[in-house]
Amino acid sequence: MRRKPSARVASAGVTHTQMAIEDGLGWLFRAQPTEDYGIDAHAEVVTRGEEVSGKLLALQIKGGISWFRESGPGGWWFRPDAKHVQYWRKHSLPVVVVLYHSETGRCHWQWVNEETLV
């Protein structure tokens, strides 16, 4: 039995996003280990005074270099399917798409809103 390379990269994307949020921002990260339909995790803002704010973000995490093939102004084009866009737009939390570049180890993000959905 062999694991697909895409499974490894997807797992690495979640792990690196968690590290970026927890270590880089000092916020809380909560993975969604059960069925997910376009939200892989939640992040909760923690203030510099270590106060847990109750302010949450919903995260859609995509890992791998294939997400970086199409350059755009100041970054890359991410082309989600219509079902995900509809789900994110109706979500009760602000949604952020995180793209994990497996060769650089960096996470890049963008809010999902009317201005960023082209």
N, C-alpha and C. Protein backbone atom coordinates (compact mmCIF):
# COMPACT_ATOMS: atom_id res chain seq x y z
N MET A 1 0.85 -1.17 0.00
CA MET A 1 0.00 0.00 0.00
C MET A 1 0.90 1.23 0.00
N ARG A 2 0.56 2.22 -0.82
CA ARG A 2 1.36 3.45 -0.91
C ARG A 2 0.49 4.68 -0.70
N ARG A 3 1.07 5.63 -0.07
CA ARG A 3 0.39 6.91 0.11
C ARG A 3 0.61 7.76 -1.13
N LYS A 4 -0.43 8.45 -1.56
CA LYS A 4 -0.31 9.34 -2.71
C LYS A 4 0.50 10.57 -2.33
N PRO A 5 1.36 11.05 -3.23
CA PRO A 5 2.12 12.27 -2.94
C PRO A 5 1.22 13.46 -2.59
N SER A 6 0.05 13.52 -3.20
CA SER A 6 -0.86 14.63 -2.92
C SER A 6 -1.33 14.63 -1.47
N ALA A 7 -1.46 13.45 -0.87
CA ALA A 7 -1.86 13.35 0.54
C ALA A 7 -0.77 13.92 1.44
N ARG A 8 0.47 13.64 1.12
CA ARG A 8 1.59 14.15 1.90
C ARG A 8 1.65 15.67 1.82
N VAL A 9 1.49 16.20 0.61
CA VAL A 9 1.56 17.65 0.42
C VAL A 9 0.38 18.34 1.10
N ALA A 10 -0.80 17.74 1.04
CA ALA A 10 -1.97 18.32 1.71
C ALA A 10 -1.75 18.37 3.22
N SER A 11 -1.23 17.30 3.77
CA SER A 11 -0.95 17.25 5.20
C SER A 11 0.11 18.29 5.58
N ALA A 12 1.14 18.41 4.76
CA ALA A 12 2.20 19.40 5.01
C ALA A 12 1.63 20.82 4.96
N GLY A 13 0.70 21.05 4.06
CA GLY A 13 0.08 22.38 3.97
C GLY A 13 -0.63 22.77 5.25
N VAL A 14 -1.38 21.83 5.83
CA VAL A 14 -2.07 22.09 7.09
C VAL A 14 -1.05 22.31 8.21
N THR A 15 -0.04 21.45 8.26
CA THR A 15 0.98 21.55 9.31
C THR A 15 1.73 22.87 9.24
N HIS A 16 2.16 23.28 8.04
CA HIS A 16 2.90 24.53 7.90
C HIS A 16 2.02 25.75 8.17
N THR A 17 0.76 25.66 7.80
CA THR A 17 -0.17 26.74 8.11
C THR A 17 -0.35 26.85 9.62
N GLN A 18 -0.46 25.72 10.28
CA GLN A 18 -0.58 25.73 11.74
C GLN A 18 0.64 26.39 12.37
N MET A 19 1.82 26.03 11.89
CA MET A 19 3.06 26.62 12.43
C MET A 19 3.11 28.13 12.17
N ALA A 20 2.70 28.56 10.99
CA ALA A 20 2.72 29.98 10.66
C ALA A 20 1.77 30.76 11.57
N ILE A 21 0.62 30.19 11.84
CA ILE A 21 -0.37 30.87 12.68
C ILE A 21 0.04 30.85 14.15
N GLU A 22 0.48 29.70 14.62
CA GLU A 22 0.83 29.59 16.04
C GLU A 22 2.18 30.25 16.35
N ASP A 23 3.20 29.94 15.57
CA ASP A 23 4.54 30.48 15.84
C ASP A 23 4.72 31.89 15.29
N GLY A 24 4.24 32.11 14.08
CA GLY A 24 4.43 33.41 13.44
C GLY A 24 3.53 34.50 13.99
N LEU A 25 2.26 34.18 14.21
CA LEU A 25 1.30 35.19 14.68
C LEU A 25 1.01 35.09 16.17
N GLY A 26 1.25 33.91 16.75
CA GLY A 26 0.91 33.70 18.15
C GLY A 26 -0.57 33.48 18.37
N TRP A 27 -1.28 33.08 17.32
CA TRP A 27 -2.71 32.85 17.40
C TRP A 27 -2.98 31.37 17.66
N LEU A 28 -4.24 31.02 17.83
CA LEU A 28 -4.66 29.63 18.00
C LEU A 28 -5.05 29.05 16.65
N PHE A 29 -4.76 27.78 16.46
CA PHE A 29 -5.09 27.06 15.22
C PHE A 29 -5.90 25.84 15.60
N ARG A 30 -7.03 25.65 14.92
CA ARG A 30 -7.87 24.49 15.18
C ARG A 30 -8.19 23.80 13.85
N ALA A 31 -7.56 22.66 13.64
CA ALA A 31 -7.81 21.88 12.43
C ALA A 31 -9.22 21.30 12.49
N GLN A 32 -9.79 21.07 11.33
CA GLN A 32 -11.10 20.44 11.22
C GLN A 32 -10.90 18.99 10.76
N PRO A 33 -10.67 18.07 11.71
CA PRO A 33 -10.33 16.70 11.33
C PRO A 33 -11.51 15.88 10.81
N THR A 34 -12.72 16.36 11.03
CA THR A 34 -13.89 15.63 10.54
C THR A 34 -14.22 16.10 9.13
N GLU A 35 -15.30 15.63 8.59
CA GLU A 35 -15.70 16.02 7.24
C GLU A 35 -15.60 17.53 7.07
N ASP A 36 -14.94 17.95 6.00
CA ASP A 36 -14.94 19.38 5.73
C ASP A 36 -15.42 19.60 4.30
N TYR A 37 -16.02 20.74 4.11
CA TYR A 37 -16.60 21.07 2.81
C TYR A 37 -16.07 22.40 2.29
N GLY A 38 -14.81 22.65 2.53
CA GLY A 38 -14.22 23.88 2.03
C GLY A 38 -13.57 24.70 3.12
N ILE A 39 -13.62 24.24 4.35
CA ILE A 39 -12.93 24.89 5.47
C ILE A 39 -12.11 23.81 6.16
N ASP A 40 -10.79 23.99 6.15
CA ASP A 40 -9.88 23.00 6.72
C ASP A 40 -9.53 23.27 8.17
N ALA A 41 -9.66 24.52 8.60
CA ALA A 41 -9.25 24.88 9.96
C ALA A 41 -9.85 26.23 10.33
N HIS A 42 -9.75 26.55 11.61
CA HIS A 42 -10.10 27.87 12.11
C HIS A 42 -8.88 28.46 12.80
N ALA A 43 -8.74 29.76 12.72
CA ALA A 43 -7.70 30.48 13.46
C ALA A 43 -8.41 31.46 14.37
N GLU A 44 -7.91 31.58 15.60
CA GLU A 44 -8.47 32.54 16.54
C GLU A 44 -7.40 33.55 16.91
N VAL A 45 -7.75 34.81 16.81
CA VAL A 45 -6.83 35.90 17.10
C VAL A 45 -6.54 35.95 18.59
N VAL A 46 -5.25 36.04 18.92
CA VAL A 46 -4.80 36.24 20.30
C VAL A 46 -4.04 37.56 20.31
N THR A 47 -4.40 38.45 21.22
CA THR A 47 -3.76 39.77 21.27
C THR A 47 -2.35 39.66 21.81
N ARG A 48 -1.61 40.74 21.68
CA ARG A 48 -0.23 40.78 22.18
C ARG A 48 -0.18 40.59 23.69
N GLY A 49 -1.26 40.91 24.35
CA GLY A 49 -1.34 40.70 25.79
C GLY A 49 -1.81 39.29 26.15
N GLU A 50 -1.81 38.41 25.14
CA GLU A 50 -2.19 37.00 25.29
C GLU A 50 -3.67 36.82 25.63
N GLU A 51 -4.50 37.80 25.26
CA GLU A 51 -5.94 37.65 25.46
C GLU A 51 -6.53 36.95 24.24
N VAL A 52 -7.29 35.90 24.52
CA VAL A 52 -7.99 35.18 23.45
C VAL A 52 -9.21 36.03 23.09
N SER A 53 -9.31 36.40 21.82
CA SER A 53 -10.27 37.42 21.41
C SER A 53 -11.66 36.91 21.08
N GLY A 54 -11.78 35.64 20.73
CA GLY A 54 -13.07 35.14 20.25
C GLY A 54 -13.31 35.48 18.79
N LYS A 55 -12.35 36.14 18.14
CA LYS A 55 -12.46 36.48 16.72
C LYS A 55 -11.85 35.35 15.91
N LEU A 56 -12.67 34.75 15.06
CA LEU A 56 -12.26 33.58 14.29
C LEU A 56 -12.18 33.85 12.81
N LEU A 57 -11.30 33.12 12.14
CA LEU A 57 -11.21 33.08 10.69
C LEU A 57 -11.37 31.64 10.25
N ALA A 58 -12.06 31.43 9.15
CA ALA A 58 -12.16 30.10 8.54
C ALA A 58 -11.08 30.00 7.47
N LEU A 59 -10.35 28.89 7.45
CA LEU A 59 -9.23 28.72 6.53
C LEU A 59 -9.47 27.58 5.55
N GLN A 60 -9.30 27.86 4.28
CA GLN A 60 -9.23 26.83 3.24
C GLN A 60 -7.76 26.72 2.87
N ILE A 61 -7.16 25.56 3.07
CA ILE A 61 -5.73 25.37 2.88
C ILE A 61 -5.48 24.48 1.67
N LYS A 62 -4.64 24.97 0.76
CA LYS A 62 -4.25 24.21 -0.43
C LYS A 62 -2.74 24.11 -0.46
N GLY A 63 -2.21 22.91 -0.63
CA GLY A 63 -0.77 22.72 -0.61
C GLY A 63 -0.23 22.21 -1.94
N GLY A 64 1.00 22.62 -2.25
CA GLY A 64 1.68 22.12 -3.44
C GLY A 64 2.00 23.22 -4.42
N ILE A 65 2.99 22.96 -5.26
CA ILE A 65 3.43 23.98 -6.22
C ILE A 65 2.46 24.15 -7.38
N SER A 66 1.57 23.20 -7.59
CA SER A 66 0.62 23.33 -8.70
C SER A 66 -0.27 24.56 -8.54
N TRP A 67 -0.49 25.02 -7.31
CA TRP A 67 -1.34 26.19 -7.07
C TRP A 67 -0.64 27.50 -7.45
N PHE A 68 0.65 27.42 -7.79
CA PHE A 68 1.44 28.62 -8.07
C PHE A 68 1.82 28.72 -9.55
N ARG A 69 1.21 27.95 -10.39
CA ARG A 69 1.58 27.92 -11.80
C ARG A 69 1.11 29.14 -12.58
N GLU A 70 0.02 29.74 -12.15
CA GLU A 70 -0.56 30.84 -12.92
C GLU A 70 -0.31 32.18 -12.21
N SER A 71 0.71 32.89 -12.66
CA SER A 71 1.06 34.18 -12.05
C SER A 71 -0.02 35.21 -12.29
N GLY A 72 -0.17 36.09 -11.31
CA GLY A 72 -1.11 37.20 -11.41
C GLY A 72 -0.46 38.44 -10.84
N PRO A 73 -1.17 39.57 -10.86
CA PRO A 73 -0.61 40.80 -10.33
C PRO A 73 -0.32 40.68 -8.83
N GLY A 74 0.94 40.71 -8.46
CA GLY A 74 1.31 40.64 -7.05
C GLY A 74 1.17 39.28 -6.42
N GLY A 75 1.01 38.23 -7.22
CA GLY A 75 0.86 36.90 -6.64
C GLY A 75 0.49 35.85 -7.68
N TRP A 76 -0.57 35.09 -7.39
CA TRP A 76 -1.00 34.00 -8.25
C TRP A 76 -2.51 34.00 -8.35
N TRP A 77 -2.99 33.45 -9.44
CA TRP A 77 -4.43 33.24 -9.59
C TRP A 77 -4.80 31.91 -8.94
N PHE A 78 -5.81 31.93 -8.12
CA PHE A 78 -6.37 30.72 -7.52
C PHE A 78 -7.78 30.61 -8.06
N ARG A 79 -8.08 29.48 -8.67
CA ARG A 79 -9.37 29.32 -9.33
C ARG A 79 -10.21 28.23 -8.65
N PRO A 80 -10.98 28.63 -7.64
CA PRO A 80 -11.83 27.67 -6.95
C PRO A 80 -13.06 27.35 -7.80
N ASP A 81 -13.69 26.24 -7.47
CA ASP A 81 -14.92 25.91 -8.19
C ASP A 81 -16.09 26.72 -7.61
N ALA A 82 -17.16 26.81 -8.37
CA ALA A 82 -18.31 27.64 -8.00
C ALA A 82 -18.95 27.19 -6.68
N LYS A 83 -18.95 25.89 -6.41
CA LYS A 83 -19.56 25.40 -5.16
C LYS A 83 -18.81 25.91 -3.94
N HIS A 84 -17.47 25.91 -4.01
CA HIS A 84 -16.68 26.42 -2.89
C HIS A 84 -16.93 27.93 -2.71
N VAL A 85 -16.93 28.67 -3.79
CA VAL A 85 -17.15 30.11 -3.71
C VAL A 85 -18.50 30.40 -3.06
N GLN A 86 -19.52 29.70 -3.48
CA GLN A 86 -20.86 29.91 -2.91
C GLN A 86 -20.85 29.59 -1.41
N TYR A 87 -20.21 28.50 -1.03
CA TYR A 87 -20.12 28.11 0.38
C TYR A 87 -19.38 29.17 1.19
N TRP A 88 -18.24 29.63 0.70
CA TRP A 88 -17.45 30.63 1.42
C TRP A 88 -18.20 31.95 1.57
N ARG A 89 -18.91 32.36 0.52
CA ARG A 89 -19.63 33.64 0.57
C ARG A 89 -20.77 33.60 1.57
N LYS A 90 -21.34 32.43 1.82
CA LYS A 90 -22.43 32.29 2.78
C LYS A 90 -21.94 31.95 4.19
N HIS A 91 -20.64 31.71 4.33
CA HIS A 91 -20.10 31.27 5.61
C HIS A 91 -20.28 32.36 6.67
N SER A 92 -20.48 31.93 7.91
CA SER A 92 -20.69 32.88 9.00
C SER A 92 -19.39 33.55 9.45
N LEU A 93 -18.24 32.98 9.08
CA LEU A 93 -16.94 33.55 9.43
C LEU A 93 -16.26 34.13 8.20
N PRO A 94 -15.37 35.10 8.39
CA PRO A 94 -14.54 35.52 7.26
C PRO A 94 -13.68 34.34 6.81
N VAL A 95 -13.56 34.16 5.51
CA VAL A 95 -12.82 33.03 4.95
C VAL A 95 -11.51 33.53 4.33
N VAL A 96 -10.44 32.77 4.60
CA VAL A 96 -9.13 33.05 4.05
C VAL A 96 -8.66 31.79 3.32
N VAL A 97 -8.18 31.97 2.09
CA VAL A 97 -7.55 30.87 1.37
C VAL A 97 -6.05 30.95 1.64
N VAL A 98 -5.46 29.83 2.04
CA VAL A 98 -4.02 29.75 2.30
C VAL A 98 -3.42 28.80 1.27
N LEU A 99 -2.43 29.28 0.53
CA LEU A 99 -1.71 28.44 -0.41
C LEU A 99 -0.32 28.15 0.17
N TYR A 100 -0.02 26.88 0.34
CA TYR A 100 1.27 26.46 0.88
C TYR A 100 2.17 26.04 -0.27
N HIS A 101 3.32 26.68 -0.40
CA HIS A 101 4.30 26.35 -1.44
C HIS A 101 5.27 25.32 -0.87
N SER A 102 5.17 24.10 -1.33
CA SER A 102 5.94 22.99 -0.75
C SER A 102 7.44 23.09 -1.00
N GLU A 103 7.87 23.86 -1.98
CA GLU A 103 9.31 23.99 -2.23
C GLU A 103 9.94 25.09 -1.38
N THR A 104 9.21 26.15 -1.11
CA THR A 104 9.75 27.24 -0.30
C THR A 104 9.37 27.11 1.17
N GLY A 105 8.33 26.32 1.46
CA GLY A 105 7.86 26.18 2.83
C GLY A 105 7.07 27.38 3.32
N ARG A 106 6.66 28.26 2.41
CA ARG A 106 5.94 29.48 2.78
C ARG A 106 4.45 29.32 2.56
N CYS A 107 3.69 30.00 3.40
CA CYS A 107 2.24 30.07 3.28
C CYS A 107 1.85 31.46 2.79
N HIS A 108 1.01 31.52 1.78
CA HIS A 108 0.52 32.78 1.23
C HIS A 108 -1.00 32.77 1.40
N TRP A 109 -1.58 33.92 1.74
CA TRP A 109 -3.01 33.95 2.03
C TRP A 109 -3.70 35.13 1.36
N GLN A 110 -5.02 34.99 1.26
CA GLN A 110 -5.86 36.06 0.72
C GLN A 110 -7.27 35.91 1.30
N TRP A 111 -7.86 37.05 1.67
CA TRP A 111 -9.26 37.06 2.09
C TRP A 111 -10.13 36.65 0.91
N VAL A 112 -11.24 36.03 1.19
CA VAL A 112 -12.25 35.76 0.17
C VAL A 112 -13.34 36.81 0.38
N ASN A 113 -13.46 37.70 -0.58
CA ASN A 113 -14.50 38.72 -0.52
C ASN A 113 -14.83 39.19 -1.94
N GLU A 114 -15.72 40.13 -2.04
CA GLU A 114 -16.15 40.61 -3.35
C GLU A 114 -15.00 41.20 -4.16
N GLU A 115 -14.06 41.84 -3.50
CA GLU A 115 -12.93 42.46 -4.20
C GLU A 115 -11.92 41.44 -4.70
N THR A 116 -11.73 40.35 -3.94
CA THR A 116 -10.72 39.38 -4.33
C THR A 116 -11.27 38.27 -5.22
N LEU A 117 -12.58 38.13 -5.25
CA LEU A 117 -13.20 37.16 -6.17
C LEU A 117 -13.41 37.82 -7.51
N VAL A 118 -12.65 37.40 -8.49
CA VAL A 118 -12.74 38.00 -9.82
C VAL A 118 -13.27 36.96 -10.77
